[in-house]
Amino acid sequence: AGGVAPTRSGQEALEEFFRKVDRDGDGMLDNEGEWRRAFKALDKQRKGAISIDDWRRHNLPEPLFHELDQKQDGVIDLKEWEASFSKLDKDGGGTVDFAEWMAM
């Protein structure tokens, strides 16, 4: 009867997205596989960069987008994405676990 569909919080959207790209379910994104899958999943236009519109389609928190967009040009390119991975990989283990991902 009409009404507005409930919306997910940014936290819920981020958790759902993480689960989708963490294909082996180990709670980590590895640099060679799942991390790139996450980038590709967000790069809907296949331009090699994630636009704010791509980000919004996933209902992910916009402050996080702006943090990853180091050049503040409205897109996150692969170089910025990989630099972000290095910052997120707090323990230097070559993976980003869910706690590190959520700390973004």
XYZ file of C-alpha atoms in Angstrom:
104
model
C 0.000 0.000 0.000
C 2.381 2.677 -1.186
C 4.838 3.580 1.532
C 8.551 4.013 1.446
C 10.892 1.055 1.257
C 13.254 0.855 4.209
C 16.770 1.980 3.429
C 19.936 0.361 4.644
C 22.332 2.273 6.776
C 25.781 2.978 5.401
C 27.141 0.431 7.883
C 24.748 -2.275 6.659
C 25.524 -1.481 3.027
C 29.254 -1.636 3.690
C 28.920 -4.976 5.488
C 26.805 -6.408 2.647
C 29.264 -5.196 0.022
C 32.178 -6.683 1.961
C 30.422 -10.061 2.154
C 29.813 -10.019 -1.617
C 33.460 -9.455 -2.527
C 34.886 -11.696 0.209
C 34.177 -14.768 -1.901
C 36.026 -17.285 0.256
C 34.321 -16.001 3.394
C 37.514 -15.751 5.419
C 36.741 -12.206 6.554
C 39.629 -10.702 4.558
C 40.200 -9.055 1.203
C 43.504 -9.975 -0.357
C 45.413 -7.559 -2.548
C 45.596 -9.797 -5.588
C 42.060 -11.095 -5.764
C 39.226 -9.866 -3.646
C 40.516 -6.308 -3.319
C 40.544 -5.942 -7.102
C 37.109 -7.592 -7.287
C 35.853 -4.935 -4.888
C 37.263 -2.218 -7.149
C 35.705 -3.823 -10.228
C 32.377 -4.258 -8.464
C 32.324 -0.536 -7.710
C 33.613 0.520 -11.161
C 30.237 -0.043 -12.834
C 31.125 2.028 -15.910
C 34.382 0.069 -16.435
C 36.393 3.262 -16.805
C 39.132 2.195 -14.423
C 37.823 4.600 -11.793
C 34.988 4.675 -9.299
C 32.729 7.690 -9.597
C 30.617 9.112 -6.805
C 27.583 7.853 -8.756
C 29.022 4.318 -8.764
C 29.597 4.626 -5.016
C 26.063 5.864 -4.380
C 24.579 2.932 -6.335
C 25.960 0.679 -3.606
C 24.590 2.973 -0.885
C 28.048 3.190 0.697
C 28.948 6.027 3.080
C 29.959 9.131 1.125
C 32.536 10.313 3.698
C 34.425 7.089 2.965
C 34.401 7.861 -0.772
C 35.846 11.311 -0.161
C 38.552 9.851 2.066
C 39.616 7.406 -0.684
C 39.466 10.115 -3.385
C 42.927 11.448 -2.596
C 43.010 13.866 -5.536
C 39.502 15.105 -4.669
C 38.570 14.928 -8.364
C 35.321 13.012 -7.881
C 36.712 9.610 -8.882
C 38.815 6.933 -7.219
C 41.290 5.517 -9.717
C 43.106 2.215 -9.311
C 46.244 3.932 -7.989
C 44.239 5.664 -5.243
C 42.438 2.379 -4.493
C 45.736 0.511 -4.110
C 47.192 3.302 -1.959
C 44.125 3.015 0.251
C 44.704 -0.725 0.556
C 48.180 -0.070 1.903
C 46.769 2.324 4.494
C 44.053 -0.143 5.498
C 46.387 -3.113 5.837
C 47.337 -1.989 9.339
C 49.259 -5.123 10.240
C 51.085 -5.319 6.887
C 49.882 -8.879 6.350
C 48.808 -8.334 2.739
C 45.117 -8.601 3.581
C 42.407 -6.294 4.846
C 40.199 -8.057 7.357
C 36.698 -6.890 8.169
C 37.826 -4.866 11.180
C 40.403 -3.012 9.049
C 37.796 -2.507 6.287
C 35.315 -1.070 8.764
C 37.986 1.228 10.224
C 38.162 3.125 6.905
